[in-house]
């Protein structure tokens, strides 16, 4: 009985010692956290809060001292070595004139449907039929633009012609503009532009370069886009007559559509010492 009582006394003392150790450790941890928070608040903003506290109790303020550092290379003043100047060419390959790519855009629209689509623009035709000269098919339309002062003479007109090599193959689109009276010039060019817009919409050629401005100004041009030639050319004579045509471009030899990027004669000379060998 006496041994059991002494064992209980020893166990109680051990539990009290553990409890005291835990409380002491917790108190130290709490004190450390509060000290860190207090130090952060007092030392922040160049000791501003600490200086206020010292001045309140009559002590001099603390001034921070910046550690001197060595100046960086770009901060050193004096005579500097001039930076080397290297002449870089504008391009590594000499200028190459823009050339048409090898991709072509054939006209896959039924020519008879193209003829019918031109009627809303005022170019009604007799339909897709064999040409009078033979050897092809075509549809034609003539539209006049009378104006004040024409009299009994010739009137300004536009002649539309869509041709093909056979019943289902397109070969050319042409509008001939006959400007007999300058007063009807706007009506003539507007009708031609409307017909060309219909042609582009039927073929879904939305990215063709703008030609409307040149036609409205009756300015000659000749461009090739995706294997098709767009051309406006004035005829010789006193009366202003123009021909606008869209035809597949067959004037270039095969395999000449790509720019000659790999022609070494067009390359600029290499430096005497290769860049890889320089140190």
Short mmCIF file of C-alpha atoms in Angstrom, two decimals:
data_model
loop_
_atom_site.label_atom_id
_atom_site.label_comp_id
_atom_site.label_asym_id
_atom_site.label_seq_id
_atom_site.Cartn_x
_atom_site.Cartn_y
_atom_site.Cartn_z
CA UNK A 1 0.00 0.00 0.00
CA UNK A 2 2.87 2.32 0.88
CA UNK A 3 4.67 1.52 -2.44
CA UNK A 4 1.55 2.34 -4.46
CA UNK A 5 1.16 5.69 -2.72
CA UNK A 6 4.78 6.65 -3.34
CA UNK A 7 4.43 5.73 -7.04
CA UNK A 8 1.43 8.02 -7.41
CA UNK A 9 3.37 10.87 -5.81
CA UNK A 10 6.29 10.43 -8.21
CA UNK A 11 3.95 10.27 -11.27
CA UNK A 12 2.17 13.48 -10.19
CA UNK A 13 5.46 15.32 -9.86
CA UNK A 14 6.50 14.19 -13.34
CA UNK A 15 3.23 15.45 -14.83
CA UNK A 16 3.63 18.83 -13.14
CA UNK A 17 7.19 19.13 -14.50
CA UNK A 18 5.96 18.40 -18.05
CA UNK A 19 3.18 20.95 -17.69
CA UNK A 20 5.60 23.62 -16.54
CA UNK A 21 7.98 22.86 -19.44
CA UNK A 22 5.16 23.16 -21.97
CA UNK A 23 3.97 26.46 -20.56
CA UNK A 24 7.49 27.83 -20.50
CA UNK A 25 8.09 26.83 -24.16
CA UNK A 26 4.80 28.38 -25.23
CA UNK A 27 5.66 31.59 -23.39
CA UNK A 28 9.05 31.78 -25.12
CA UNK A 29 7.48 31.20 -28.55
CA UNK A 30 4.85 33.87 -27.94
CA UNK A 31 7.48 36.31 -26.72
CA UNK A 32 9.60 35.67 -29.83
CA UNK A 33 6.68 36.31 -32.17
CA UNK A 34 5.69 39.51 -30.37
CA UNK A 35 9.32 40.68 -30.40
CA UNK A 36 9.58 40.12 -34.16
CA UNK A 37 6.37 42.05 -34.76
CA UNK A 38 7.52 44.89 -32.52
CA UNK A 39 10.93 45.03 -34.22
CA UNK A 40 9.30 45.15 -37.64
CA UNK A 41 7.03 48.02 -36.60
CA UNK A 42 9.82 50.01 -34.92
CA UNK A 43 12.44 49.53 -37.66
CA UNK A 44 10.13 50.09 -40.63
CA UNK A 45 10.46 53.21 -42.81
CA UNK A 46 14.05 53.95 -41.75
CA UNK A 47 13.46 53.64 -37.94
CA UNK A 48 10.61 56.16 -38.02
CA UNK A 49 8.52 54.61 -35.20
CA UNK A 50 11.61 53.83 -33.09
CA UNK A 51 12.80 57.43 -33.36
CA UNK A 52 9.39 58.70 -32.26
CA UNK A 53 9.56 56.46 -29.21
CA UNK A 54 13.12 57.56 -28.37
CA UNK A 55 12.25 61.25 -28.76
CA UNK A 56 9.26 60.75 -26.46
CA UNK A 57 11.57 59.58 -23.69
CA UNK A 58 14.23 62.23 -24.45
CA UNK A 59 16.78 60.10 -26.30
CA UNK A 60 18.46 61.15 -29.61
CA UNK A 61 17.12 59.69 -32.82
CA UNK A 62 18.95 57.00 -34.74
CA UNK A 63 20.12 57.76 -38.27
CA UNK A 64 20.60 54.99 -40.76
CA UNK A 65 23.91 54.86 -42.55
CA UNK A 66 24.10 53.65 -46.12
CA UNK A 67 26.94 51.30 -46.85
CA UNK A 68 29.28 52.69 -49.48
CA UNK A 69 29.45 50.58 -52.59
CA UNK A 70 31.73 50.54 -55.56
CA UNK A 71 30.36 52.37 -58.58
CA UNK A 72 29.15 50.24 -61.45
CA UNK A 73 30.95 50.22 -64.75
CA UNK A 74 28.38 52.33 -66.53
CA UNK A 75 28.45 54.90 -63.67
CA UNK A 76 32.16 55.59 -63.93
CA UNK A 77 32.77 58.89 -65.66
CA UNK A 78 35.78 59.77 -67.66
CA UNK A 79 37.25 58.84 -70.97
CA UNK A 80 35.46 55.83 -72.32
CA UNK A 81 36.37 53.55 -75.13
CA UNK A 82 34.13 54.45 -78.05
CA UNK A 83 31.59 51.82 -78.90
CA UNK A 84 32.34 49.93 -82.08
CA UNK A 85 30.13 50.70 -85.03
CA UNK A 86 29.20 47.90 -87.33
CA UNK A 87 27.53 48.53 -90.65
CA UNK A 88 24.67 46.08 -91.00
CA UNK A 89 23.27 45.68 -94.51
CA UNK A 90 19.62 46.47 -95.04
CA UNK A 91 19.05 42.91 -96.22
CA UNK A 92 21.14 39.77 -96.48
CA UNK A 93 19.91 39.20 -100.01
CA UNK A 94 19.97 41.94 -102.62
CA UNK A 95 16.64 43.44 -103.61
CA UNK A 96 14.53 41.05 -105.62
CA UNK A 97 11.67 42.37 -107.67
CA UNK A 98 8.36 40.91 -106.50
CA UNK A 99 7.27 38.08 -108.71
CA UNK A 100 4.07 36.13 -108.98
CA UNK A 101 3.91 32.95 -106.94
CA UNK A 102 3.49 29.60 -108.60
CA UNK A 103 -0.02 29.23 -107.21
CA UNK A 104 -2.73 29.87 -109.76
CA UNK A 105 -6.42 30.51 -109.30
CA UNK A 106 -8.45 29.00 -112.14
CA UNK A 107 -11.96 30.18 -112.90
CA UNK A 108 -14.19 27.24 -111.98
CA UNK A 109 -17.50 29.06 -112.33
CA UNK A 110 -19.80 27.99 -115.13
CA UNK A 111 -19.50 30.72 -117.81
CA UNK A 112 -23.24 30.55 -118.48
CA UNK A 113 -23.93 31.49 -114.86
CA UNK A 114 -21.49 34.38 -115.17
CA UNK A 115 -23.44 35.69 -118.14
CA UNK A 116 -26.71 35.50 -116.22
CA UNK A 117 -25.19 37.21 -113.17
CA UNK A 118 -24.32 40.29 -115.26
CA UNK A 119 -27.98 41.14 -115.99
CA UNK A 120 -28.55 43.05 -112.67
CA UNK A 121 -25.73 45.40 -113.70
CA UNK A 122 -27.58 46.22 -116.93
CA UNK A 123 -25.64 43.85 -119.21
CA UNK A 124 -28.29 41.55 -120.61
CA UNK A 125 -27.05 39.05 -123.18
CA UNK A 126 -28.47 36.47 -125.52
CA UNK A 127 -26.99 33.64 -123.45
CA UNK A 128 -23.99 31.37 -123.72
CA UNK A 129 -23.63 30.39 -127.36
CA UNK A 130 -21.07 29.44 -129.92
CA UNK A 131 -19.04 32.35 -131.21
CA UNK A 132 -19.66 33.73 -134.66
CA UNK A 133 -16.02 33.26 -135.62
CA UNK A 134 -16.08 29.65 -134.48
CA UNK A 135 -13.68 27.86 -132.22
CA UNK A 136 -15.18 29.09 -128.95
CA UNK A 137 -18.21 30.10 -126.93
CA UNK A 138 -19.21 33.51 -125.67
CA UNK A 139 -21.91 35.83 -124.41
CA UNK A 140 -21.93 39.52 -125.32
CA UNK A 141 -23.85 42.59 -124.24
CA UNK A 142 -23.87 46.22 -125.34
CA UNK A 143 -25.10 48.99 -123.08
CA UNK A 144 -25.35 52.66 -124.08
CA UNK A 145 -25.21 55.70 -121.84
CA UNK A 146 -26.91 58.63 -123.58
CA UNK A 147 -26.16 62.12 -122.32
CA UNK A 148 -27.13 65.66 -123.13
CA UNK A 149 -25.46 66.90 -126.29
CA UNK A 150 -25.10 63.51 -127.99
CA UNK A 151 -27.35 64.44 -130.90
CA UNK A 152 -27.47 61.90 -133.69
CA UNK A 153 -23.83 60.88 -133.23
CA UNK A 154 -22.35 57.89 -131.46
CA UNK A 155 -23.19 57.47 -127.78
CA UNK A 156 -21.00 56.42 -124.91
CA UNK A 157 -21.24 52.64 -124.54
CA UNK A 158 -19.80 49.61 -122.77
CA UNK A 159 -19.36 46.30 -124.56
CA UNK A 160 -19.19 43.23 -122.32
CA UNK A 161 -17.77 39.93 -123.55
CA UNK A 162 -17.26 36.67 -121.64
CA UNK A 163 -15.54 33.94 -123.63
CA UNK A 164 -14.62 30.32 -123.22
CA UNK A 165 -12.74 27.63 -125.11
CA UNK A 166 -15.72 25.32 -124.91
CA UNK A 167 -19.15 25.19 -123.33
CA UNK A 168 -17.84 24.96 -119.75
CA UNK A 169 -14.40 26.55 -119.76
CA UNK A 170 -13.74 30.24 -119.15
CA UNK A 171 -10.99 32.01 -121.09
CA UNK A 172 -11.53 35.79 -120.79
CA UNK A 173 -13.64 38.57 -119.31
CA UNK A 174 -13.62 41.86 -121.22
CA UNK A 175 -15.35 45.23 -121.02
CA UNK A 176 -14.69 47.78 -123.76
CA UNK A 177 -15.41 51.37 -122.72
CA UNK A 178 -16.22 53.84 -125.51
CA UNK A 179 -16.32 57.36 -124.06
CA UNK A 180 -17.99 59.38 -126.81
CA UNK A 181 -19.26 62.09 -124.45
CA UNK A 182 -17.39 63.08 -121.30
CA UNK A 183 -20.69 63.95 -119.57
CA UNK A 184 -21.53 60.24 -119.39
CA UNK A 185 -18.15 59.25 -118.02
CA UNK A 186 -19.36 58.64 -114.45
CA UNK A 187 -22.26 56.46 -115.58
CA UNK A 188 -19.90 54.47 -117.81
CA UNK A 189 -17.27 53.80 -115.15
CA UNK A 190 -19.88 53.01 -112.48
CA UNK A 191 -21.48 50.38 -114.71
CA UNK A 192 -18.12 48.81 -115.50
CA UNK A 193 -17.15 48.69 -111.82
CA UNK A 194 -20.52 47.12 -110.92
CA UNK A 195 -20.00 44.37 -113.52
CA UNK A 196 -16.46 43.68 -112.27
CA UNK A 197 -17.69 43.50 -108.65
CA UNK A 198 -20.28 40.91 -109.68
CA UNK A 199 -17.57 38.92 -111.43
CA UNK A 200 -15.40 38.93 -108.28
CA UNK A 201 -18.33 38.00 -106.03
CA UNK A 202 -19.33 35.09 -108.26
CA UNK A 203 -15.78 33.74 -108.12
CA UNK A 204 -15.32 34.71 -104.44
CA UNK A 205 -12.17 36.63 -105.23
CA UNK A 206 -12.30 38.99 -102.25
CA UNK A 207 -8.53 39.54 -102.02
CA UNK A 208 -7.94 40.83 -105.55
CA UNK A 209 -6.11 44.20 -105.54
CA UNK A 210 -8.35 47.22 -105.81
CA UNK A 211 -8.99 48.10 -109.44
CA UNK A 212 -12.07 50.30 -109.03
CA UNK A 213 -10.09 53.50 -108.45
CA UNK A 214 -8.00 53.05 -111.59
CA UNK A 215 -11.09 52.29 -113.68
CA UNK A 216 -12.94 55.29 -112.28
CA UNK A 217 -9.91 57.44 -113.19
CA UNK A 218 -9.48 55.54 -116.50
CA UNK A 219 -5.84 54.98 -115.62
CA UNK A 220 -3.93 52.21 -117.40
CA UNK A 221 -2.66 49.33 -115.27
CA UNK A 222 -1.39 45.80 -115.79
CA UNK A 223 -1.07 43.39 -112.84
CA UNK A 224 -0.91 39.64 -112.35
CA UNK A 225 -2.52 38.02 -109.31
CA UNK A 226 -2.49 34.24 -108.73
CA UNK A 227 -1.88 33.46 -112.37
CA UNK A 228 -4.51 35.86 -113.77
CA UNK A 229 -3.79 39.13 -115.55
CA UNK A 230 -5.88 42.25 -114.85
CA UNK A 231 -5.33 44.98 -117.42
CA UNK A 232 -6.83 48.32 -118.43
CA UNK A 233 -5.38 49.76 -121.63
CA UNK A 234 -6.38 52.68 -123.80
CA UNK A 235 -6.66 52.27 -127.55
CA UNK A 236 -5.03 54.63 -130.01
CA UNK A 237 -7.28 57.29 -131.45
CA UNK A 238 -8.91 60.61 -130.69
CA UNK A 239 -11.98 59.09 -129.03
CA UNK A 240 -11.13 57.67 -125.58
CA UNK A 241 -11.61 53.91 -125.80
CA UNK A 242 -10.42 51.49 -123.11
CA UNK A 243 -10.27 47.73 -122.79
CA UNK A 244 -10.46 46.06 -119.37
CA UNK A 245 -9.62 42.35 -119.50
CA UNK A 246 -9.20 39.45 -117.08
CA UNK A 247 -7.36 36.52 -118.63
CA UNK A 248 -5.25 33.61 -117.36
CA UNK A 249 -1.61 34.63 -117.52
CA UNK A 250 0.21 32.30 -119.90
CA UNK A 251 3.07 34.59 -120.86
CA UNK A 252 5.64 33.17 -118.43
CA UNK A 253 7.57 29.97 -118.88
CA UNK A 254 7.01 27.14 -116.48
CA UNK A 255 8.74 27.15 -113.07
CA UNK A 256 9.46 30.89 -113.20
CA UNK A 257 6.83 32.12 -110.76
CA UNK A 258 8.92 31.71 -107.61
CA UNK A 259 11.39 34.49 -106.73
CA UNK A 260 14.97 33.44 -107.29
CA UNK A 261 15.94 33.36 -103.61
CA UNK A 262 18.51 30.61 -104.14
CA UNK A 263 20.46 32.31 -106.89
CA UNK A 264 23.88 32.88 -105.31
CA UNK A 265 24.59 35.71 -107.74
CA UNK A 266 21.95 37.73 -105.87
CA UNK A 267 23.54 37.14 -102.45
CA UNK A 268 25.72 39.73 -100.74
CA UNK A 269 29.40 38.79 -100.29
CA UNK A 270 30.30 37.06 -97.02
CA UNK A 271 32.86 38.73 -94.68
CA UNK A 272 36.48 37.67 -95.04
CA UNK A 273 36.52 36.07 -91.59
CA UNK A 274 33.45 34.00 -90.74
CA UNK A 275 31.53 35.09 -87.67
CA UNK A 276 31.94 31.64 -86.08
CA UNK A 277 35.75 32.04 -86.04
CA UNK A 278 35.72 35.47 -84.42
CA UNK A 279 36.42 35.82 -80.70
#
